[in-house]
Amino acid sequence: MRETVTEMSAKRYYMIIYLLMVIMIVGLYYKNPLYGEGHVGYYFHLLFAGLFSACILIYPKYKTRVLRWLIVLVSTLLFYTLFLVYPETGSTILLIYFIPAIAIIFFDKKLFYTSIILNHILIVGAIAYIISSGQESLYPNVTGDTVGNIITFIGSQVFLYFIFYYTSERIAKLKLYYEQVKHAERLKTTGELAAAVAHEIRNPLTVVKGYLQLYEQDESVNNTMKKSLPMLIEELDSAEQVISQLLSLSQPAKKLITENVDIQKAINSVAELLQSYGILNDNKIEVVVEADSFIEINKMELHQLLVNIVKNAIEASNVGGTITVTAKKIKDNMVEIKVTDQGIGMSEEQIALLGTPFYSLKAKGTGLGLMICNNIVEKYNGSIVYKSSKGNGTTVAICFPSKK
Ligand code: ADP
Ligand code: MG
């Protein structure tokens, strides 16, 4: 399906390009006053028309940035040549007005702004050239009312900017919407898959782990073999962890009992639980929580959310780094929980990938933690925002509607 669409749009693209080329050829040869006169301007016209055709012909094959900039540059040169070389064809100035519109087709902000600025500089240069070389009478269209023409020109560029701004905004919105739909779809598929796979795998794993634990105590098992048993059990434990995380994802629709949860208590219990985990790398967890902050949530889910975020903060921290957890009421009856670390941090690209299933940069990571967090936050109409810079640490800010 997708192929036929691109095939069709490619067909249309080439049809339009060929039509443009025919128009350019007609312009070059049919009743062209300079044709066969050996005029320098005519050769420029020929050169830029040829270059322009070549660029738009090869563009679908090599959709590179350089080629896009080249197309805008060459068309600028071509249109200004037409304007200056054929003064009697007054309408060529219209082409000049539309030059930045080419950049709109490519949705390239930098290219668009550059071409608007370049167009202003060139139009002033062209008018200055006409006046200084005493050719005003040749361009009555422009010099008849220079000021009026310049105002019209600026107006046309502002108008193009208006079109550009609104189209790019709409496209950005569409893109975002598309990403969200894709994300939701992925979530749904992962959830369904998770339920099926987890059930299939959990039982055999439990059996294997049980036997390994038995062998650990069995006198008849030789010692060399026994040495590797803890490692095997540990591996099974981490597999089990992935499975239980997957399972918790597969039941997002299930309504859990919610209650009025005291944030201070919840955070303190998470900090206490993870203190020993932090000690491994000499990391300290500092808690600064405003008393009397409550949210309506399922206690276990809030716990799971906080454990995941604080654990990530510990895992990102360098030896001796401190993790700060704060919570306070903010405007509009919201409670904000912030978890800050001074660890490795993330780039913008990494932040954009957070919450994608199985996205993990850790050797033993599952890449499911933040996906679960996103699910929980969404379920209770909260929000989660990551602020991070590489090498300087990360702040995760979670907001929930507060409860009296
Ligand atoms: P996991 O912890 O199993 O890797 P998560 O979903 O919890 O999976 O996190 C995904 C990835 O996001 C991590 O592997 C890590 O690269 C990145 N990440 C999460 N939190 C932080 C943080 N506080 N600092 C730096 N990177 C982080
Ligand atoms: Mg994690």
Short mmCIF file of C-alpha atoms and ligand atoms in Angstrom, two decimals:
data_model
loop_
_atom_site.label_atom_id
_atom_site.label_comp_id
_atom_site.label_asym_id
_atom_site.label_seq_id
_atom_site.Cartn_x
_atom_site.Cartn_y
_atom_site.Cartn_z
CA MET A 1 0.00 0.00 0.00
CA ARG A 2 2.68 2.44 1.06
CA GLU A 3 4.70 1.61 -2.03
CA THR A 4 1.89 2.43 -4.43
CA VAL A 5 1.42 5.75 -2.67
CA THR A 6 5.07 6.72 -3.06
CA GLU A 7 5.05 5.42 -6.59
CA MET A 8 2.07 7.58 -7.41
CA SER A 9 3.45 10.67 -5.77
CA ALA A 10 6.77 10.10 -7.55
CA LYS A 11 4.88 9.90 -10.83
CA ARG A 12 3.12 13.17 -10.10
CA TYR A 13 6.38 14.79 -9.03
CA TYR A 14 8.04 13.95 -12.33
CA MET A 15 4.99 15.04 -14.30
CA ILE A 16 5.17 18.48 -12.68
CA ILE A 17 8.94 18.65 -13.14
CA TYR A 18 8.64 17.80 -16.85
CA LEU A 19 5.93 20.40 -17.25
CA LEU A 20 8.20 22.99 -15.60
CA MET A 21 11.04 22.00 -17.90
CA VAL A 22 8.83 22.34 -20.97
CA ILE A 23 7.82 25.82 -19.79
CA MET A 24 11.47 26.73 -19.25
CA ILE A 25 12.45 25.45 -22.71
CA VAL A 26 9.61 27.37 -24.34
CA GLY A 27 10.75 30.49 -22.44
CA LEU A 28 14.28 30.00 -23.69
CA TYR A 29 13.50 29.49 -27.36
CA TYR A 30 10.03 30.67 -28.30
CA LYS A 31 10.03 34.34 -29.28
CA ASN A 32 12.81 35.00 -26.78
CA PRO A 33 14.20 38.42 -27.87
CA LEU A 34 17.73 37.41 -26.82
CA TYR A 35 17.78 33.99 -28.48
CA GLY A 36 20.70 33.83 -30.94
CA GLU A 37 21.92 37.32 -29.99
CA GLY A 38 24.97 36.15 -28.01
CA HIS A 39 23.78 38.15 -24.98
CA VAL A 40 25.57 37.29 -21.67
CA GLY A 41 22.27 37.42 -19.80
CA TYR A 42 20.86 34.75 -22.09
CA TYR A 43 23.73 32.40 -21.27
CA PHE A 44 23.12 32.94 -17.55
CA HIS A 45 19.45 32.17 -18.15
CA LEU A 46 20.42 28.98 -20.00
CA LEU A 47 22.93 27.96 -17.32
CA PHE A 48 20.64 28.48 -14.32
CA ALA A 49 17.63 26.91 -16.05
CA GLY A 50 19.77 23.85 -16.83
CA LEU A 51 21.15 23.65 -13.29
CA PHE A 52 17.71 24.09 -11.77
CA SER A 53 16.27 21.29 -13.93
CA ALA A 54 19.15 18.98 -13.05
CA CYS A 55 18.73 19.64 -9.31
CA ILE A 56 14.99 19.00 -9.22
CA LEU A 57 15.39 15.96 -11.43
CA ILE A 58 17.88 14.23 -9.13
CA TYR A 59 16.29 15.45 -5.89
CA PRO A 60 13.99 12.42 -5.31
CA LYS A 61 17.05 10.17 -5.55
CA TYR A 62 19.30 12.10 -3.19
CA LYS A 63 17.10 13.95 -0.74
CA THR A 64 20.05 15.63 0.91
CA ARG A 65 20.18 18.94 2.72
CA VAL A 66 22.86 20.24 0.37
CA LEU A 67 20.64 19.58 -2.62
CA ARG A 68 17.73 21.41 -1.00
CA TRP A 69 19.91 24.47 -0.35
CA LEU A 70 21.26 24.23 -3.88
CA ILE A 71 17.74 24.16 -5.35
CA VAL A 72 16.78 27.32 -3.45
CA LEU A 73 20.05 29.03 -4.37
CA VAL A 74 19.87 28.13 -8.07
CA SER A 75 16.21 29.12 -8.35
CA THR A 76 17.04 32.44 -6.67
CA LEU A 77 19.77 33.03 -9.24
CA LEU A 78 17.47 31.94 -12.09
CA PHE A 79 14.57 34.18 -11.04
CA TYR A 80 16.78 37.23 -10.52
CA THR A 81 18.41 36.61 -13.90
CA LEU A 82 14.97 36.50 -15.55
CA PHE A 83 14.01 39.69 -13.75
CA LEU A 84 17.12 41.60 -14.79
CA VAL A 85 17.63 40.21 -18.28
CA TYR A 86 14.04 40.54 -19.55
CA PRO A 87 12.87 43.95 -18.28
CA GLU A 88 10.02 44.00 -20.77
CA THR A 89 8.50 40.88 -19.15
CA GLY A 90 7.28 42.74 -16.10
CA SER A 91 5.73 39.71 -14.42
CA THR A 92 9.10 38.04 -13.67
CA ILE A 93 9.10 40.00 -10.40
CA LEU A 94 6.31 37.69 -9.19
CA LEU A 95 8.75 34.78 -9.28
CA ILE A 96 11.06 36.73 -6.99
CA TYR A 97 8.26 37.25 -4.48
CA PHE A 98 7.76 33.50 -4.28
CA ILE A 99 11.36 32.35 -3.84
CA PRO A 100 11.06 31.59 -0.07
CA ALA A 101 8.00 29.45 -0.82
CA ILE A 102 10.36 26.81 -2.22
CA ALA A 103 11.85 26.40 1.26
CA ILE A 104 8.32 25.91 2.63
CA ILE A 105 7.99 22.79 0.47
CA PHE A 106 11.05 21.34 2.18
CA PHE A 107 9.98 22.38 5.72
CA ASP A 108 13.43 23.58 6.48
CA LYS A 109 13.31 26.46 8.95
CA LYS A 110 16.90 27.59 8.47
CA LEU A 111 16.59 27.45 4.71
CA PHE A 112 13.37 29.45 4.83
CA TYR A 113 14.80 32.23 7.01
CA THR A 114 18.00 32.35 4.98
CA SER A 115 16.09 32.62 1.74
CA ILE A 116 13.85 35.40 3.11
CA ILE A 117 16.88 37.39 4.26
CA LEU A 118 18.75 36.72 1.01
CA ASN A 119 15.71 37.80 -0.97
CA HIS A 120 15.58 41.15 0.87
CA ILE A 121 19.26 41.77 0.27
CA LEU A 122 19.04 40.82 -3.41
CA ILE A 123 15.95 42.91 -4.17
CA VAL A 124 17.62 45.99 -2.66
CA GLY A 125 20.79 45.15 -4.62
CA ALA A 126 18.82 44.69 -7.86
CA ILE A 127 16.95 47.99 -7.48
CA ALA A 128 20.18 49.79 -6.57
CA TYR A 129 21.81 48.32 -9.67
CA ILE A 130 18.94 49.42 -11.91
CA ILE A 131 19.00 52.96 -10.57
CA SER A 132 22.78 53.37 -10.44
CA SER A 133 23.21 52.09 -13.99
CA GLY A 134 20.57 54.54 -15.22
CA GLN A 135 18.23 51.85 -16.51
CA GLU A 136 15.12 53.06 -14.69
CA SER A 137 13.21 53.56 -17.91
CA LEU A 138 13.76 49.87 -18.78
CA TYR A 139 11.99 48.72 -15.59
CA PRO A 140 8.93 50.95 -15.32
CA ASN A 141 7.24 48.16 -13.34
CA VAL A 142 9.68 48.63 -10.48
CA THR A 143 10.89 52.20 -10.69
CA GLY A 144 7.52 53.71 -11.51
CA ASP A 145 6.73 53.48 -7.81
CA THR A 146 9.84 52.15 -6.06
CA VAL A 147 8.58 52.70 -2.53
CA GLY A 148 5.22 51.10 -3.24
CA ASN A 149 6.95 48.11 -4.83
CA ILE A 150 9.28 47.66 -1.86
CA ILE A 151 6.33 47.77 0.53
CA THR A 152 4.50 45.17 -1.58
CA PHE A 153 7.64 43.05 -1.59
CA ILE A 154 8.01 43.18 2.20
CA GLY A 155 4.28 42.47 2.54
CA SER A 156 4.60 39.38 0.34
CA GLN A 157 7.50 38.08 2.43
CA VAL A 158 5.57 38.60 5.67
CA PHE A 159 2.66 36.76 4.10
CA LEU A 160 4.93 33.85 3.19
CA TYR A 161 6.25 33.83 6.74
CA PHE A 162 2.67 33.62 7.98
CA ILE A 163 1.98 30.61 5.75
CA PHE A 164 5.24 28.98 6.78
CA TYR A 165 4.61 29.49 10.48
CA TYR A 166 1.11 28.06 10.45
CA THR A 167 1.90 25.09 8.25
CA SER A 168 4.92 24.12 10.31
CA GLU A 169 2.92 24.39 13.49
CA ARG A 170 0.24 22.13 12.09
CA ILE A 171 2.80 19.64 10.88
CA ALA A 172 4.51 19.62 14.26
CA LYS A 173 1.15 18.87 15.89
CA LEU A 174 0.41 16.08 13.43
CA LYS A 175 3.84 14.60 14.05
CA LEU A 176 3.28 14.64 17.81
CA TYR A 177 -0.13 13.05 17.39
CA TYR A 178 1.38 10.36 15.16
CA GLU A 179 4.06 9.64 17.77
CA GLN A 180 1.41 9.33 20.48
CA VAL A 181 -0.67 6.94 18.41
CA LYS A 182 2.40 4.85 17.70
CA HIS A 183 3.30 4.84 21.38
CA ALA A 184 -0.21 3.79 22.41
CA GLU A 185 -0.20 1.01 19.85
CA ARG A 186 3.15 -0.23 21.06
CA LEU A 187 1.91 -0.21 24.63
CA LYS A 188 -1.12 -2.25 23.75
CA THR A 189 0.83 -4.86 21.83
CA THR A 190 3.47 -5.11 24.52
CA GLY A 191 0.79 -5.55 27.16
CA GLU A 192 -0.89 -8.37 25.30
CA LEU A 193 2.38 -10.06 24.47
CA ALA A 194 3.55 -9.68 28.02
CA ALA A 195 0.59 -11.51 29.47
CA ALA A 196 1.02 -14.43 27.11
CA VAL A 197 4.78 -14.75 27.39
CA ALA A 198 4.96 -14.19 31.13
CA HIS A 199 2.54 -16.99 31.92
CA GLU A 200 4.36 -19.38 29.64
CA ILE A 201 7.76 -18.66 31.10
CA ARG A 202 7.09 -18.12 34.75
CA ASN A 203 6.28 -21.73 35.67
CA PRO A 204 9.28 -23.46 34.08
CA LEU A 205 11.50 -20.80 35.63
CA THR A 206 10.15 -21.46 39.09
CA VAL A 207 10.73 -25.18 38.64
CA VAL A 208 14.33 -24.71 37.49
CA LYS A 209 15.07 -22.27 40.30
CA GLY A 210 13.59 -24.64 42.86
CA TYR A 211 15.83 -27.48 41.71
CA LEU A 212 18.91 -25.26 41.71
CA GLN A 213 18.16 -24.27 45.30
CA LEU A 214 17.82 -27.94 46.21
CA TYR A 215 21.19 -28.74 44.60
CA GLU A 216 22.76 -25.97 46.66
CA GLN A 217 21.93 -27.93 49.81
CA ASP A 218 22.54 -31.37 48.34
CA GLU A 219 25.71 -33.05 49.75
CA SER A 220 26.13 -35.27 46.73
CA VAL A 221 26.56 -32.34 44.31
CA ASN A 222 30.25 -31.64 43.82
CA ASN A 223 31.71 -28.34 45.00
CA THR A 224 32.88 -26.98 41.64
CA MET A 225 29.36 -27.19 40.37
CA LYS A 226 27.97 -25.66 43.54
CA LYS A 227 30.12 -22.59 43.01
CA SER A 228 28.24 -21.62 39.89
CA LEU A 229 24.80 -22.20 41.39
CA PRO A 230 24.40 -18.75 43.03
CA MET A 231 25.20 -17.14 39.70
CA LEU A 232 22.60 -19.27 37.93
CA ILE A 233 20.01 -18.43 40.56
CA GLU A 234 20.82 -14.76 40.29
CA GLU A 235 20.31 -14.89 36.54
CA LEU A 236 16.96 -16.57 37.05
CA ASP A 237 16.05 -13.86 39.56
CA SER A 238 16.70 -11.16 37.02
CA ALA A 239 14.63 -13.04 34.45
CA GLU A 240 11.85 -13.25 37.02
CA GLN A 241 12.12 -9.53 37.56
CA VAL A 242 11.58 -8.82 33.88
CA ILE A 243 8.58 -11.09 33.89
CA SER A 244 6.91 -9.53 36.88
CA GLN A 245 7.48 -6.08 35.40
CA LEU A 246 5.91 -7.25 32.18
CA LEU A 247 3.01 -8.75 34.07
CA SER A 248 2.31 -5.54 35.92
CA LEU A 249 2.12 -3.85 32.53
CA SER A 250 -0.31 -6.31 31.13
CA GLN A 251 -3.03 -5.31 33.57
CA PRO A 252 -3.30 -1.58 33.03
CA ALA A 253 -7.06 -1.66 32.74
CA LYS A 254 -7.58 -3.33 36.09
CA LYS A 255 -8.99 -0.91 38.65
CA LEU A 256 -6.96 -0.96 41.80
CA ILE A 257 -8.20 0.39 45.10
CA THR A 258 -7.08 3.94 45.65
CA GLU A 259 -6.71 5.74 48.95
CA ASN A 260 -5.55 9.03 50.35
CA VAL A 261 -1.81 8.46 50.52
CA ASP A 262 0.52 10.56 52.67
CA ILE A 263 3.40 11.49 50.37
CA GLN A 264 5.82 11.99 53.23
CA LYS A 265 5.28 8.46 54.49
CA ALA A 266 5.45 6.96 51.01
CA ILE A 267 8.72 8.68 50.15
CA ASN A 268 10.31 7.88 53.48
CA SER A 269 9.51 4.21 53.10
CA VAL A 270 11.03 4.13 49.59
CA ALA A 271 14.13 5.98 50.80
CA GLU A 272 14.52 3.53 53.67
CA LEU A 273 14.12 0.56 51.36
CA LEU A 274 16.68 1.84 48.85
CA GLN A 275 19.19 3.25 51.34
CA SER A 276 21.01 -0.08 51.43
CA TYR A 277 20.98 -0.29 47.64
CA GLY A 278 22.65 3.13 47.53
CA ILE A 279 25.28 2.18 50.08
CA LEU A 280 26.86 -0.18 47.51
CA ASN A 281 28.27 2.87 45.77
CA ASP A 282 28.33 5.17 48.77
CA ASN A 283 25.25 7.04 47.55
CA LYS A 284 23.09 8.92 50.02
CA ILE A 285 19.39 9.59 49.66
CA GLU A 286 18.24 12.92 51.08
CA VAL A 287 14.56 13.50 51.63
CA VAL A 288 12.97 16.93 51.98
CA VAL A 289 9.21 16.58 52.06
CA GLU A 290 6.52 19.04 53.07
CA ALA A 291 4.16 17.52 55.62
CA ASP A 292 0.45 17.16 54.90
CA SER A 293 0.67 16.42 51.18
CA PHE A 294 -1.76 13.81 50.02
CA ILE A 295 -2.71 12.24 46.73
CA GLU A 296 -5.46 9.84 45.80
CA ILE A 297 -3.65 6.82 44.42
CA ASN A 298 -3.08 3.11 44.83
CA LYS A 299 -0.38 2.75 47.47
CA MET A 300 1.47 -0.07 45.72
CA GLU A 301 1.55 1.77 42.45
CA LEU A 302 2.94 4.94 43.99
CA HIS A 303 5.55 2.78 45.70
CA GLN A 304 6.45 1.06 42.44
CA LEU A 305 6.70 4.42 40.67
CA LEU A 306 8.99 5.95 43.28
CA VAL A 307 11.17 2.86 43.58
CA ASN A 308 11.74 2.83 39.82
CA ILE A 309 12.66 6.51 39.64
CA VAL A 310 14.89 6.54 42.73
CA LYS A 311 16.57 3.31 41.63
CA ASN A 312 17.36 4.86 38.26
CA ALA A 313 18.80 7.88 40.05
CA ILE A 314 21.04 5.65 42.18
CA GLU A 315 22.13 3.63 39.18
CA ALA A 316 23.01 6.82 37.29
CA SER A 317 24.99 8.27 40.20
CA ASN A 318 28.75 8.28 40.54
CA VAL A 319 30.42 6.93 43.68
CA GLY A 320 29.53 9.16 46.63
CA GLY A 321 26.80 11.05 44.77
CA THR A 322 23.70 12.26 46.58
CA ILE A 323 20.13 11.70 45.46
CA THR A 324 17.63 14.27 46.61
CA VAL A 325 13.92 13.56 46.82
CA THR A 326 11.66 16.53 47.47
CA ALA A 327 7.91 16.92 47.52
CA LYS A 328 5.77 19.98 47.94
CA LYS A 329 2.40 21.40 47.06
CA ILE A 330 2.47 23.70 44.06
CA LYS A 331 -0.16 25.97 42.57
CA ASP A 332 -3.51 24.67 41.35
CA ASN A 333 -3.75 21.96 43.98
CA MET A 334 -0.89 19.89 42.66
CA VAL A 335 1.80 17.94 44.45
CA GLU A 336 5.21 17.86 42.86
CA ILE A 337 7.72 15.13 43.63
CA LYS A 338 11.24 15.75 42.39
CA VAL A 339 14.04 13.20 42.26
CA THR A 340 17.41 14.75 41.51
CA ASP A 341 20.75 13.05 40.98
CA GLN A 342 24.19 14.34 40.06
CA GLY A 343 24.97 11.36 37.89
CA ILE A 344 25.71 10.65 34.25
CA GLY A 345 22.72 12.57 32.83
CA MET A 346 21.15 12.13 29.40
CA SER A 347 21.16 13.83 26.01
CA GLU A 348 17.95 15.16 24.44
CA GLU A 349 17.78 12.13 22.14
CA GLN A 350 18.00 9.79 25.13
CA ILE A 351 15.27 11.69 26.97
CA ALA A 352 13.02 11.36 23.93
CA LEU A 353 13.40 7.57 24.09
CA LEU A 354 12.54 7.20 27.77
CA GLY A 355 9.53 4.99 28.31
CA THR A 356 10.05 3.06 25.08
CA PRO A 357 9.72 -0.67 25.85
CA PHE A 358 13.10 -2.33 26.41
CA TYR A 359 15.03 0.91 25.99
CA SER A 360 17.90 0.53 28.42
CA LEU A 361 21.55 1.54 28.46
CA LYS A 362 22.36 -0.71 31.38
CA ALA A 363 24.04 -4.09 31.08
CA LYS A 364 21.42 -5.64 33.35
CA GLY A 365 18.56 -3.23 32.66
CA THR A 366 15.11 -4.32 31.56
CA GLY A 367 14.11 -1.03 29.95
CA LEU A 368 10.62 -1.43 31.39
CA GLY A 369 10.85 0.67 34.54
CA LEU A 370 9.97 4.02 33.01
CA MET A 371 7.33 2.52 30.81
CA ILE A 372 5.58 1.29 33.94
CA CYS A 373 6.11 4.72 35.54
CA ASN A 374 4.53 6.47 32.56
CA ASN A 375 1.56 4.13 32.79
CA ILE A 376 1.02 4.85 36.45
CA VAL A 377 1.42 8.60 36.06
CA GLU A 378 -1.02 8.67 33.16
CA LYS A 379 -3.56 6.60 35.05
CA TYR A 380 -3.81 9.21 37.82
CA ASN A 381 -3.80 12.27 35.54
CA GLY A 382 -0.29 13.17 36.54
CA SER A 383 2.68 14.29 34.52
CA ILE A 384 6.32 13.30 34.42
CA VAL A 385 9.06 15.56 33.08
CA TYR A 386 12.77 14.81 32.74
CA LYS A 387 15.37 17.56 32.86
CA SER A 388 18.87 16.40 32.23
CA SER A 389 22.19 17.30 30.75
CA LYS A 390 24.95 14.88 29.98
CA GLY A 391 27.45 14.66 32.80
CA ASN A 392 25.52 16.96 35.13
CA GLY A 393 22.73 14.79 36.43
CA THR A 394 19.01 14.49 36.06
CA THR A 395 15.86 15.81 37.67
CA VAL A 396 12.65 13.88 37.30
CA ALA A 397 9.59 15.96 38.23
CA ILE A 398 6.34 14.10 38.82
CA CYS A 399 3.11 16.01 39.40
CA PHE A 400 -0.18 14.68 40.70
CA PRO A 401 -3.42 16.39 41.60
CA SER A 402 -3.35 16.80 45.37
CA LYS A 403 -6.00 15.74 47.80
CA LYS A 404 -7.06 17.56 50.98
P1 ADP B 1 16.33 0.25 33.20
O1 ADP B 1 16.53 0.99 34.48
O2 ADP B 1 15.98 -1.18 33.39
O3 ADP B 1 17.45 0.44 32.23
P2 ADP B 1 14.29 2.22 32.80
O4 ADP B 1 13.07 2.25 31.96
O5 ADP B 1 14.13 2.41 34.26
O6 ADP B 1 15.04 0.87 32.48
O7 ADP B 1 15.29 3.32 32.26
C1 ADP B 1 15.63 3.35 30.91
C2 ADP B 1 16.93 4.07 30.65
O8 ADP B 1 16.78 5.46 30.92
C3 ADP B 1 18.08 3.64 31.54
O9 ADP B 1 18.73 2.51 31.01
C4 ADP B 1 18.97 4.86 31.55
O10 ADP B 1 19.82 4.84 30.44
C5 ADP B 1 18.01 6.01 31.38
N1 ADP B 1 17.76 6.71 32.65
C6 ADP B 1 16.68 6.63 33.45
N2 ADP B 1 16.79 7.42 34.54
C7 ADP B 1 18.00 8.02 34.45
C8 ADP B 1 18.71 8.96 35.28
N3 ADP B 1 18.22 9.43 36.43
N4 ADP B 1 19.95 9.38 34.81
C9 ADP B 1 20.45 8.91 33.66
N5 ADP B 1 19.83 8.04 32.85
C10 ADP B 1 18.62 7.57 33.23
MG MG B 2 15.11 1.41 35.92
#
